[in-house]
mmCIF file of C-alpha atoms in Angstrom:
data_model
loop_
_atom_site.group_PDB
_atom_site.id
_atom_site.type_symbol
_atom_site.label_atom_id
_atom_site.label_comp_id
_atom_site.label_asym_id
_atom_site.label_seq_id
_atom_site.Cartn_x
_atom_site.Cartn_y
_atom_site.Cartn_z
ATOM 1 C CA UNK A 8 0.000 0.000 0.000
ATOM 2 C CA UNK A 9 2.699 1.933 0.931
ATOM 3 C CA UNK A 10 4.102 1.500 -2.268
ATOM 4 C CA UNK A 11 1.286 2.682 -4.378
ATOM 5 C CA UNK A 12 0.980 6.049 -2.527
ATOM 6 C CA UNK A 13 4.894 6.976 -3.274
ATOM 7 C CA UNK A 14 4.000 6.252 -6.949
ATOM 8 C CA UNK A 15 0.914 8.045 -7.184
ATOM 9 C CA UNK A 16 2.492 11.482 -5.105
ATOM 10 C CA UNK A 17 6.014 10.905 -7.605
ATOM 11 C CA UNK A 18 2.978 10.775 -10.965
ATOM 12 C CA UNK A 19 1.386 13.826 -9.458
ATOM 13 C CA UNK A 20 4.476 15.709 -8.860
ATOM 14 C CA UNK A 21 5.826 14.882 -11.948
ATOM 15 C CA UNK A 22 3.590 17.135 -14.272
ATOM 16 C CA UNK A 23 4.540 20.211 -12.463
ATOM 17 C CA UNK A 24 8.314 19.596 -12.531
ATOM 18 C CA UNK A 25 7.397 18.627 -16.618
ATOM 19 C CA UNK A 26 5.935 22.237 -17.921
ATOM 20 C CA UNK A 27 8.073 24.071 -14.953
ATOM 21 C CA UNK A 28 11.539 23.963 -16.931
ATOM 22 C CA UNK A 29 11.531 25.560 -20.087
ATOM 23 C CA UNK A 30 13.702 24.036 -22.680
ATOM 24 C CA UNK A 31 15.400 26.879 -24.593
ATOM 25 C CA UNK A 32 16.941 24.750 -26.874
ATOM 26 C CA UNK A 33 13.640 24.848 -28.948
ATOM 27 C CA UNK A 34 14.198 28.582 -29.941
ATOM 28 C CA UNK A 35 16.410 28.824 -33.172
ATOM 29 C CA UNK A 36 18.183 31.938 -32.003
ATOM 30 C CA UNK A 37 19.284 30.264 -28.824
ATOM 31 C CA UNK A 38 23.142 29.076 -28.486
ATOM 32 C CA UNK A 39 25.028 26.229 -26.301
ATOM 33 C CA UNK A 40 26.996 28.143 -24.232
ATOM 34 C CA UNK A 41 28.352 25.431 -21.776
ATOM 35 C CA UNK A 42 31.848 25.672 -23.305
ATOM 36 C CA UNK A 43 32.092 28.428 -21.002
ATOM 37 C CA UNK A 44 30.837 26.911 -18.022
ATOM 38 C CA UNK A 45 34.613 26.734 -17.114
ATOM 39 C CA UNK A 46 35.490 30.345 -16.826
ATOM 40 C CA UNK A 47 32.399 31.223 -14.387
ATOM 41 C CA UNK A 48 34.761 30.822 -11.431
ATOM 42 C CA UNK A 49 37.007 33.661 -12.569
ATOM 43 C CA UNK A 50 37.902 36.624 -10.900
ATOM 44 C CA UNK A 51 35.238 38.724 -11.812
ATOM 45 C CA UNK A 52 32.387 37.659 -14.289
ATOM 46 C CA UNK A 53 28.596 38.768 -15.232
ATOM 47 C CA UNK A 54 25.577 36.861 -15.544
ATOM 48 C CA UNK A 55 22.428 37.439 -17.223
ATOM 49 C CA UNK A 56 19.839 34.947 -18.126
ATOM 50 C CA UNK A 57 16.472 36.915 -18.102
ATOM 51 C CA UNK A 58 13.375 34.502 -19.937
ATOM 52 C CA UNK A 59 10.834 35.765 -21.507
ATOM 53 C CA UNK A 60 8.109 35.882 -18.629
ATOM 54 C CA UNK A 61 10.347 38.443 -16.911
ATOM 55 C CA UNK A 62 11.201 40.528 -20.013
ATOM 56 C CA UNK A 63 7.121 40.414 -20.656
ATOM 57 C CA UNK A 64 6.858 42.196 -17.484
ATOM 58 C CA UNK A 65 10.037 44.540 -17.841
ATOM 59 C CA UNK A 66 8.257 45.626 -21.183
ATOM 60 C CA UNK A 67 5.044 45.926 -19.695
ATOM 61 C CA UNK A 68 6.441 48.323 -16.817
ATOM 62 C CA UNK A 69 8.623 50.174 -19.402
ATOM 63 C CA UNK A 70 5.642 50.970 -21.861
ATOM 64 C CA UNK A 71 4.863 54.504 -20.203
ATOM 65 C CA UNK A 72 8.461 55.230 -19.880
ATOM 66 C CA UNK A 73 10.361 57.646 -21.865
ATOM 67 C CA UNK A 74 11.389 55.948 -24.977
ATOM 68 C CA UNK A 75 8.831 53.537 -25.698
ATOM 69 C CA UNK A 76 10.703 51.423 -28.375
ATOM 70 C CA UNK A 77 12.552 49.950 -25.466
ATOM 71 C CA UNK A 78 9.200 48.081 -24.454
ATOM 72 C CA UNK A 79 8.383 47.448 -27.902
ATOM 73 C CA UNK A 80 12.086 45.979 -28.323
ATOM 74 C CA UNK A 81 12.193 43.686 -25.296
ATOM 75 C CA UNK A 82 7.923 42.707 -26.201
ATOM 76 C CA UNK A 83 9.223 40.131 -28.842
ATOM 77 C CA UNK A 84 12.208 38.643 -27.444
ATOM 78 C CA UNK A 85 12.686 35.323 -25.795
ATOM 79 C CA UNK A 86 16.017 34.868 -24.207
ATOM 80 C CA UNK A 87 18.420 37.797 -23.283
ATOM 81 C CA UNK A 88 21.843 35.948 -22.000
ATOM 82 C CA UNK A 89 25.047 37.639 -21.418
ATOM 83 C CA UNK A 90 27.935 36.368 -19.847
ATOM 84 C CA UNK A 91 31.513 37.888 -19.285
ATOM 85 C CA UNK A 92 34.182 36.815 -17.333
ATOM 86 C CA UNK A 93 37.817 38.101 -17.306
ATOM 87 C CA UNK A 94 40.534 36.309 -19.135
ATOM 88 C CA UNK A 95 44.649 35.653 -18.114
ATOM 89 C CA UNK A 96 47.047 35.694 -20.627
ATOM 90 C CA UNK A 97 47.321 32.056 -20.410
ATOM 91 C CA UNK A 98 43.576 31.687 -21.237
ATOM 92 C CA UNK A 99 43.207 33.418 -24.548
ATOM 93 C CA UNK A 100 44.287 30.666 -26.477
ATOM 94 C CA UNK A 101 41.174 28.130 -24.711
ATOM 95 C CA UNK A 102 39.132 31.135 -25.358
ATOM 96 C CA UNK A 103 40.076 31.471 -28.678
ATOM 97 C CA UNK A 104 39.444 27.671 -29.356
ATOM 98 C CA UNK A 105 35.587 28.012 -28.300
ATOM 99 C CA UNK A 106 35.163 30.672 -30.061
ATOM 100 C CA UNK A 107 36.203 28.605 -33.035
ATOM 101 C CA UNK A 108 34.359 25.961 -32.282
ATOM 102 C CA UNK A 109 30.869 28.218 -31.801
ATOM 103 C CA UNK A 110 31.919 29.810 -34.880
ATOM 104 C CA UNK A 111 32.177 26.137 -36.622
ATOM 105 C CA UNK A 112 28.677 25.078 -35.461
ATOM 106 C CA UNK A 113 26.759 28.042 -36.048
ATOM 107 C CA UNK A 114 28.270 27.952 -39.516
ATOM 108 C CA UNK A 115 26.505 24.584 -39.778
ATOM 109 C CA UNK A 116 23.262 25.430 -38.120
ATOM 110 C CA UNK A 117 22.878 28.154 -41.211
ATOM 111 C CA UNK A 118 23.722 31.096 -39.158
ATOM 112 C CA UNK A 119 24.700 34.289 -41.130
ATOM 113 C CA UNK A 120 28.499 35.832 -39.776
ATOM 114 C CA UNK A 121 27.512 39.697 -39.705
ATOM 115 C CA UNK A 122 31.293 40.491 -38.730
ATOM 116 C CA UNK A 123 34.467 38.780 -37.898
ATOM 117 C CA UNK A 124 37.565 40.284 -36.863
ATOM 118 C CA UNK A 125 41.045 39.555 -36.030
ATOM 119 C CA UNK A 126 43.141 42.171 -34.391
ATOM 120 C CA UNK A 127 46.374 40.401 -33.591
ATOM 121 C CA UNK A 128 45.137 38.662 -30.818
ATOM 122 C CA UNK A 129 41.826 39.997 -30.440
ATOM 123 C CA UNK A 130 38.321 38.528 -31.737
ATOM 124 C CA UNK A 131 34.951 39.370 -32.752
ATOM 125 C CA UNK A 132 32.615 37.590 -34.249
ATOM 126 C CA UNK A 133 28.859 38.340 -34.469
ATOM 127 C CA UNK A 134 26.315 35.803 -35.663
ATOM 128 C CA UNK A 135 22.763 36.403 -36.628
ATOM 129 C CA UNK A 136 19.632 33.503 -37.587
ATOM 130 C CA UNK A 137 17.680 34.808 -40.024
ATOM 131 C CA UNK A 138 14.302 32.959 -39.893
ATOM 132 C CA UNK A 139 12.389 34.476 -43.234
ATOM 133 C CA UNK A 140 12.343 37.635 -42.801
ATOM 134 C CA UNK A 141 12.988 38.075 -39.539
ATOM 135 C CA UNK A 142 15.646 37.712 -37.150
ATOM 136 C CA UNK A 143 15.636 35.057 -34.762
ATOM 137 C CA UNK A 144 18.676 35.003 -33.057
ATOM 138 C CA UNK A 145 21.751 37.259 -32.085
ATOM 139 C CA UNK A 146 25.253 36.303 -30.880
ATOM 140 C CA UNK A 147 28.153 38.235 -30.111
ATOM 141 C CA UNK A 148 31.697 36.644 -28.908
ATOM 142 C CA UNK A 149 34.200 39.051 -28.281
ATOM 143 C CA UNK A 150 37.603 38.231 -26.742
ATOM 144 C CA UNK A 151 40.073 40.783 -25.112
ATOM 145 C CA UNK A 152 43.143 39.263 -24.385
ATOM 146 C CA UNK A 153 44.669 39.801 -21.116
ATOM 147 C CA UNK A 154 41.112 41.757 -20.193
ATOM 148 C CA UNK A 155 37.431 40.093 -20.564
ATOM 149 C CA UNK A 156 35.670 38.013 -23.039
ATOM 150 C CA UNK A 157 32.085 38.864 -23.610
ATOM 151 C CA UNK A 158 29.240 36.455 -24.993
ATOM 152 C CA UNK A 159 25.685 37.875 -25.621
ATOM 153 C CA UNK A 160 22.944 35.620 -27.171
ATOM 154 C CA UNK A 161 19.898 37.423 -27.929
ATOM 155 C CA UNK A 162 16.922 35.190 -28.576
ATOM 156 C CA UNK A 163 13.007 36.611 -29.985
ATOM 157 C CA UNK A 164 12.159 38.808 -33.071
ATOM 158 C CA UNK A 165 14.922 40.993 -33.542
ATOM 159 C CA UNK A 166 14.478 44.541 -34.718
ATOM 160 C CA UNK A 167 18.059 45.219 -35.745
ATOM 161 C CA UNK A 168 17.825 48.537 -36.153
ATOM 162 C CA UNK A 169 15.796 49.191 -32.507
ATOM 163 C CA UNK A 170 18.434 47.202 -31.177
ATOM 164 C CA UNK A 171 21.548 48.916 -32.363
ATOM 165 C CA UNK A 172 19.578 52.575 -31.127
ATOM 166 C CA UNK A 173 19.089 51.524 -28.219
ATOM 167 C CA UNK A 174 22.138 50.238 -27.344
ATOM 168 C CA UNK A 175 24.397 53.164 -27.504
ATOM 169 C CA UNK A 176 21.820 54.846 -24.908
ATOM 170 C CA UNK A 177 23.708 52.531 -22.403
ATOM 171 C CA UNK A 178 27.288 52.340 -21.559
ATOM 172 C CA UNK A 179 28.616 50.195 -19.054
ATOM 173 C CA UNK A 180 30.936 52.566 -17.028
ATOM 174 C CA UNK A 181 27.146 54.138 -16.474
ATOM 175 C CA UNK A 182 25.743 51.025 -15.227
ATOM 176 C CA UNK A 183 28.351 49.969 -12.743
ATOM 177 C CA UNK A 184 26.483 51.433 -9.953
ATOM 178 C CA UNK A 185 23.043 49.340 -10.522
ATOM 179 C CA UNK A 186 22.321 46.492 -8.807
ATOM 180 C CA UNK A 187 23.100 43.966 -11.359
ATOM 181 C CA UNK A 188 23.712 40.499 -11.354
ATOM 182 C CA UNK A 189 28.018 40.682 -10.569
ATOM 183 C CA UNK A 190 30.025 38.637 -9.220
ATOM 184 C CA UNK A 191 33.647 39.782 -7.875
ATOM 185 C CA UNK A 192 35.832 37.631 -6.335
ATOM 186 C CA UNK A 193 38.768 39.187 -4.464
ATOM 187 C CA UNK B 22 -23.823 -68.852 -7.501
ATOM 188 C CA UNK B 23 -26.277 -66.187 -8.191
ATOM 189 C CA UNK B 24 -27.927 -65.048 -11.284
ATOM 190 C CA UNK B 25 -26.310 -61.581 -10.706
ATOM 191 C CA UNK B 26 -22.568 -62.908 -10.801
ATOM 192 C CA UNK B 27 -23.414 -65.627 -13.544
ATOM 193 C CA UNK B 28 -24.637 -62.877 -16.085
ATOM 194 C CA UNK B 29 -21.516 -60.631 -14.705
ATOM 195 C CA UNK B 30 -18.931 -63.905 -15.684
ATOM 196 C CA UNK B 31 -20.904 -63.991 -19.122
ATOM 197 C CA UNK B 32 -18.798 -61.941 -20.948
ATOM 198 C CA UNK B 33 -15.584 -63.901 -19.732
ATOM 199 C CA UNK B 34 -17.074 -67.206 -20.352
ATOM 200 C CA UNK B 35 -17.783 -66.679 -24.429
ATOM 201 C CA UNK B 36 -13.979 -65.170 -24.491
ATOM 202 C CA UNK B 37 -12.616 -68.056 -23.066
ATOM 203 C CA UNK B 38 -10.659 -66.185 -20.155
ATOM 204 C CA UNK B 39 -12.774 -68.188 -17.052
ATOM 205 C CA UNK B 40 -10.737 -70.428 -15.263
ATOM 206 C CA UNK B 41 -11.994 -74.704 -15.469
ATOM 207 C CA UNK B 42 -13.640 -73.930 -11.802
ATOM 208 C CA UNK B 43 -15.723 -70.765 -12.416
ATOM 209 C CA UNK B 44 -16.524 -72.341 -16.061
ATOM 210 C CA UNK B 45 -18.262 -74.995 -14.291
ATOM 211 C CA UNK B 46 -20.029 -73.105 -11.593
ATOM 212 C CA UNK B 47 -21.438 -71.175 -14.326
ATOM 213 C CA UNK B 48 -22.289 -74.362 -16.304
ATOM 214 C CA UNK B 49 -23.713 -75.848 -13.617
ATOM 215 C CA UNK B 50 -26.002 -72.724 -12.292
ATOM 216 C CA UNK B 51 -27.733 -72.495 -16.211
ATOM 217 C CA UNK B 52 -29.225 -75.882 -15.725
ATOM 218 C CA UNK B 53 -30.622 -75.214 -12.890
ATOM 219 C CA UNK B 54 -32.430 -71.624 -13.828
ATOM 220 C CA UNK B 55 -34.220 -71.310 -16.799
ATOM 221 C CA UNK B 56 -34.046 -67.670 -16.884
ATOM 222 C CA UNK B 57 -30.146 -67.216 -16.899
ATOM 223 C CA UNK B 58 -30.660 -70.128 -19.114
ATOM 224 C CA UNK B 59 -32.419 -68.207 -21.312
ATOM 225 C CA UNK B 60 -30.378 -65.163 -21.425
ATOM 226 C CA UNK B 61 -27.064 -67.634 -22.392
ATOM 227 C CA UNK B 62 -29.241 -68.839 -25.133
ATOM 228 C CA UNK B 63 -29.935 -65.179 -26.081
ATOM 229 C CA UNK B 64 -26.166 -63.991 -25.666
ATOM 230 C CA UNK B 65 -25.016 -66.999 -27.628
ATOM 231 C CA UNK B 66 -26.863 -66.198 -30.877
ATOM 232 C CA UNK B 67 -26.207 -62.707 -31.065
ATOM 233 C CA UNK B 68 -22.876 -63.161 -30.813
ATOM 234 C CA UNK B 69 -23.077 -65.762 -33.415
ATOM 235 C CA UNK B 70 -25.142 -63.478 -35.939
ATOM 236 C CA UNK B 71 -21.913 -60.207 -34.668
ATOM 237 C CA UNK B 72 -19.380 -62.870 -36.040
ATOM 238 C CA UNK B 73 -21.368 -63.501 -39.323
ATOM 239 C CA UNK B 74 -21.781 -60.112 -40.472
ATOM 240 C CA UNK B 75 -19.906 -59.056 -43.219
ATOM 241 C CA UNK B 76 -17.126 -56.232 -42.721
ATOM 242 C CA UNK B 77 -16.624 -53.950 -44.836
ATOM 243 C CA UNK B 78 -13.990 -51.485 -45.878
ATOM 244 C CA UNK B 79 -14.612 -47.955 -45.094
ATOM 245 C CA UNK B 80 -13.710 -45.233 -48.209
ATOM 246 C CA UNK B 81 -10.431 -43.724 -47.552
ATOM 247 C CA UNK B 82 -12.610 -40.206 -47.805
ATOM 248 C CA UNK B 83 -14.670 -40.866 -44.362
ATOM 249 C CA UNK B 84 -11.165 -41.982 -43.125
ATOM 250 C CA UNK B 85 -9.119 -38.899 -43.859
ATOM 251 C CA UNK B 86 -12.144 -36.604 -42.748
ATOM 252 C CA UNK B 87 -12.382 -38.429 -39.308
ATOM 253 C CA UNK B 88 -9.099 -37.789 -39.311
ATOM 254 C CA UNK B 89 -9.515 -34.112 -40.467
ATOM 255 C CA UNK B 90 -12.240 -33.992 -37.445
ATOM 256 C CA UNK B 91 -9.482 -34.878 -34.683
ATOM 257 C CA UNK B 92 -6.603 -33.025 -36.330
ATOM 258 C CA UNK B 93 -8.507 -29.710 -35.954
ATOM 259 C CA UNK B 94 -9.642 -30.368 -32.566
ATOM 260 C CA UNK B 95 -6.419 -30.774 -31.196
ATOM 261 C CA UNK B 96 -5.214 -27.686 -32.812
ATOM 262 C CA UNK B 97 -7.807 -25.835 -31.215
ATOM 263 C CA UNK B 98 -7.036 -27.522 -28.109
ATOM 264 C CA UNK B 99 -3.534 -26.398 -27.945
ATOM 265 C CA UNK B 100 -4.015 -23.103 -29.462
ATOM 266 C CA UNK B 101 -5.572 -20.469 -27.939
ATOM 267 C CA UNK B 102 -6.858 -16.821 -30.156
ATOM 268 C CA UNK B 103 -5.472 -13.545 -29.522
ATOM 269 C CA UNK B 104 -8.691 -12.588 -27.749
ATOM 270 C CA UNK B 105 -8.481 -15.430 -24.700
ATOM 271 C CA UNK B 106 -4.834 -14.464 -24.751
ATOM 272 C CA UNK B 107 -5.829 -10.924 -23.858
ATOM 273 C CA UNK B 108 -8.715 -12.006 -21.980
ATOM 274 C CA UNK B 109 -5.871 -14.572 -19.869
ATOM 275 C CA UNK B 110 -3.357 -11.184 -19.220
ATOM 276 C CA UNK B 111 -6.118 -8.895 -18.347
ATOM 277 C CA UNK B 112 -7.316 -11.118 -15.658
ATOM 278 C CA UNK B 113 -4.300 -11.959 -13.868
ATOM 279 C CA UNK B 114 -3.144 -8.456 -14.483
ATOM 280 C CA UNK B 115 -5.797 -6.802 -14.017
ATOM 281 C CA UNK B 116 -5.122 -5.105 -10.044
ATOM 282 C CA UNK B 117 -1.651 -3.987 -11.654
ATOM 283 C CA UNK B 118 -3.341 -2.525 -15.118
ATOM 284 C CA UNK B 119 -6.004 -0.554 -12.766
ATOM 285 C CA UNK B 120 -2.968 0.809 -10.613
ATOM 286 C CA UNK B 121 -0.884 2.043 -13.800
ATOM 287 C CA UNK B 122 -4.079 3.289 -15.860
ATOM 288 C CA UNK B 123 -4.801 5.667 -12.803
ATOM 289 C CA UNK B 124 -1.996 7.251 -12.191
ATOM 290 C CA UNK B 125 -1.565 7.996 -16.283
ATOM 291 C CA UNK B 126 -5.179 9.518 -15.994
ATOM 292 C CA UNK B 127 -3.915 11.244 -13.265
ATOM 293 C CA UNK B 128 -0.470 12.424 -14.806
ATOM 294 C CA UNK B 129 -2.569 13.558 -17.562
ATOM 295 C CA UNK B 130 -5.105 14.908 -15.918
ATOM 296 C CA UNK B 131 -2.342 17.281 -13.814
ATOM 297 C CA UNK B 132 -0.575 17.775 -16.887
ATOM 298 C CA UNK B 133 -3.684 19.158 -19.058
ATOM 299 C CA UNK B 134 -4.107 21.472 -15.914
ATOM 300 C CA UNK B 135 -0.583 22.862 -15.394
ATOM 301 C CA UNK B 136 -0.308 23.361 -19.155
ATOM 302 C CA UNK B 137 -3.604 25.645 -19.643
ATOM 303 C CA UNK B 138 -2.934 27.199 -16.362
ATOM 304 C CA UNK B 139 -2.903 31.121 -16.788
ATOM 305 C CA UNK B 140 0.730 31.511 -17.436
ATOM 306 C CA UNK B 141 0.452 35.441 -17.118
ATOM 307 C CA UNK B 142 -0.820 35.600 -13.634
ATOM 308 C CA UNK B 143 1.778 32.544 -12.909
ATOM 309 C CA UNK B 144 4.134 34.879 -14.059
ATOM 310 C CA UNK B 145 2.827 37.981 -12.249
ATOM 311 C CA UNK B 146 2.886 36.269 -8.917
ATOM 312 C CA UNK B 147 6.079 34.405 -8.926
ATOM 313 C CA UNK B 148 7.810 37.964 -9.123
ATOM 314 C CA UNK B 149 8.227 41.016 -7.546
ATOM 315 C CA UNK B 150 8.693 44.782 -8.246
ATOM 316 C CA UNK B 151 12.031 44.435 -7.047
ATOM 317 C CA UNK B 152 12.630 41.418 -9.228
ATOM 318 C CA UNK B 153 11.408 43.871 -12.460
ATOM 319 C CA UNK B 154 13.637 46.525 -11.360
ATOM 320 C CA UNK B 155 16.499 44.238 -11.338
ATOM 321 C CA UNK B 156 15.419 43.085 -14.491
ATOM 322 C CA UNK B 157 15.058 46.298 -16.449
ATOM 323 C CA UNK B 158 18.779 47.183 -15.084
ATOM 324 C CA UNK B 159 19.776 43.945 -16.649
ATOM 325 C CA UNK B 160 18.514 44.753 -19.825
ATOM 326 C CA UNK B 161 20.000 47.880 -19.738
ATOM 327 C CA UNK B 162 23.114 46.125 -19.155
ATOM 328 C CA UNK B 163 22.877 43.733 -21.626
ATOM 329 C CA UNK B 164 22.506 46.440 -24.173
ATOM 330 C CA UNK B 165 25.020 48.340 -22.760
ATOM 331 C CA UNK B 166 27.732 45.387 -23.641
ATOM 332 C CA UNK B 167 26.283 44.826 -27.025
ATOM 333 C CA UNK B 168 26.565 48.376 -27.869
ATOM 334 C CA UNK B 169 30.203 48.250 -25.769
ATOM 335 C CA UNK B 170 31.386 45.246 -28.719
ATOM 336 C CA UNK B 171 29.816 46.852 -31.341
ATOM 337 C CA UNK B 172 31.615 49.809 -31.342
ATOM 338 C CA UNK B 173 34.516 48.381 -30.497
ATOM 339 C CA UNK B 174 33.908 46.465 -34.096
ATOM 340 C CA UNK B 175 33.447 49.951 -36.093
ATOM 341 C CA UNK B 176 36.602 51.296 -34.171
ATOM 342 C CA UNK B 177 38.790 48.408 -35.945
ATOM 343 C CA UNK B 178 37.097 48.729 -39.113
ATOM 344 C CA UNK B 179 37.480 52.517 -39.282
ATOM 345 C CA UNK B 180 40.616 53.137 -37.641
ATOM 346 C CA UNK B 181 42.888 49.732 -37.955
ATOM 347 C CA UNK B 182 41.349 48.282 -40.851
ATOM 348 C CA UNK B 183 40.247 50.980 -43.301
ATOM 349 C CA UNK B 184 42.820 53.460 -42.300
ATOM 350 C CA UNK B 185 45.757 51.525 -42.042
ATOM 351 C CA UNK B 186 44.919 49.281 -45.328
ATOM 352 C CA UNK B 187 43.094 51.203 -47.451
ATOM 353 C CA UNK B 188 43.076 54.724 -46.627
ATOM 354 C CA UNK B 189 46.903 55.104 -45.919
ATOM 355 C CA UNK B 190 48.242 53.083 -48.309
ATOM 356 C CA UNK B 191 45.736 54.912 -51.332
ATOM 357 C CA UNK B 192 46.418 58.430 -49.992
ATOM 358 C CA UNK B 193 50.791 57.429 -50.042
ATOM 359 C CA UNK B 194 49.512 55.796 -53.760
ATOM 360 C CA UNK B 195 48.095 59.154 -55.140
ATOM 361 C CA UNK B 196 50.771 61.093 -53.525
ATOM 362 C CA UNK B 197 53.892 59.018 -55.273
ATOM 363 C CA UNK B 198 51.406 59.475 -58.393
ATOM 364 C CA UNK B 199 51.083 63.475 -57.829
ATOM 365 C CA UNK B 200 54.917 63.847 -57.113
ATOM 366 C CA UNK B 201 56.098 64.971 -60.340
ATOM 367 C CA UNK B 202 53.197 67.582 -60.837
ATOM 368 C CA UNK B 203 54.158 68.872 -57.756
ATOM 369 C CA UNK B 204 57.812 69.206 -58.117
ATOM 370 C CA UNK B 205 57.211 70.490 -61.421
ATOM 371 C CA UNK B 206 58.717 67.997 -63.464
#
């Protein structure tokens, strides 16, 4: 009897854990990032990861505000993922290596590369899925040797052009005082 | 001897299998009652008119059917159709099948109702403004780093990679081209 009840409690808990977790994976614009995984325990990194429940709401608290394309940017996106961590001298090489391997799969996966560029030992490469029309995914890998390597996947229907407007609103020495999501280790 | 056991020994006595002293107690017992007697008499002659009757061969047709007859029923004997195979599992299993079809309905059931739940309102209660704040400064900062790379990209372009390759090296071009114009040769 005892039995039974644990397997009819695990069958009703089960559905809950099932439709809890959403699997990213299914978006086209969404990237593997656990090449990286590695580097998260480095002296100082930054994490986003902000789904598209929360970026409903951050649109929908944003839609009175001043600029209003902001909202309308952030209404159609999916997945907003950024992660940066700092990289030794020692490191750029590994660095270098995923990026090359991203690169390589994306390649295969019928990505478009926007812009690649080699600066002695410096790297950028940005990545866009075009899904008809539209733009389904965005990914930027940037590597600074001897400084910080930067990976932002953008997932959702991309407006380019809101997107690149917006952006140079923002600078990051700005946003060094807000409570973001920043790790230091010391 | 009794009538009883004389017309049980009957039998025995036309095939011949009595022994000499039951042979003559049954001998002995028909002459003195007329009514087993009788029945001996009776028994003898039908016997008699058994052996006289001619036998004959039966066609190999009614032979191979009869045989037809017990092939089949063996067959179905041994084999048994798909339905009293399912009927067989679903009784034996059938306190284990009730077990495992309730808790899929139930699964399903839960499933169905997590799945149309009001997602919205989900969402709207598992944060807070705080959480919202947060997230909006995320955003920010997210945009902040793509904007940070993407300049970074037009610097290169513009300064290192135009400049230096193209623009520097076509500007020395039309200069070395101009030279003797401008020296006045």
């Amino acid at each position: 009897m005892k039995r039974y009840i644990i397997v009819l409690l695990f069958v009703l808990v089960l559905p809950f854990s099932a439709s809890a977790q959403e699997n990213y994976s299914k978006y086209q614009g969404y990237v593997d990032l656990s090449d990286i995984e590695e580097f998260k325990d480095s002296d100082e990194t930054v994490e986003i990861f902000i789904t598209k429940p929360l970026l409903s709401l951050v649109a929908a608290a944003t839609s009175s505000g001043e600029d209003p394309s902001f909202s309308n940017l952030l209404k159609n996106l999916a997945l907003i993922r950024v992660e940066t961590f700092n990289v030794k001298e020692k490191e750029t090489t590994k660095v270098k290596k995923i990026i090359q391997k991203v690169s390589k799969k994306l390649t295969k996966e019928k990505w478009s590369r926007i812009v690649r560029v080699k600066e002695k030992d410096e790297r950028v490469e940005i990545f866009i899925k075009p899904d008809g029309e539209k733009i389904a995914g965005l990914l930027i890998m940037s590597l600074k040797p001897d400084k910080e390597a930067v990976f932002v996947n953008i997932v959702g229907n991309i407006d380019m052009e809101q997107l690149g407007k917006l952006s140079r609103k923002f600078d990051i020495p700005q946003l060094d005082s807000l409570e973001v999501k920043k790790k230091s280790k010391k | 001897m009794d009538c009883t056991i004389c017309n049980n020994l009957m039998d025995d006595y036309f095939d011949g299998h009595l022994s000499h002293k039951k042979r003559k107690q049954v001998t002995g017992h028909l002459t003195t009652c007329q009514g087993c007697s009788e029945f001996f008499r009776k028994y003898e002659n039908m016997l008699k008119s058994i052996r006289n009757v001619e036998i004959k061969k039966c066609p190999d047709e009614v032979v191979d059917s009869v045989f037809d007859i017990i092939n089949i029923d063996d067959k179905f004997s041994r084999r048994k159709s798909v339905f009293d195979r399912i009927n067989e599992f679903l009784f034996l299993y059938s306190r284990q099948l009730g077990i495992a079809g309730a808790a899929v309905t139930v699964f399903l059931f839960v499933f169905l109702i997590t799945s149309q739940f009001d997602k919205t309102t989900h969402v709207q209660q598992q944060y807070t403004t705080q959480d919202v704040e947060q997230a909006t400064d995320q955003v920010k900062l997210a945009l902040a780093y793509f904007n940070q790379v993407t300049s970074r990209t037009e610097e290169i372009i513009e300064k290192e990679i135009l400049h230096q390759q193209v623009v520097r090296p076509m500007k020395s071009s039309i200069r070395t081209a101009l030279k003797p114009l401008i020296n006045g040769g």
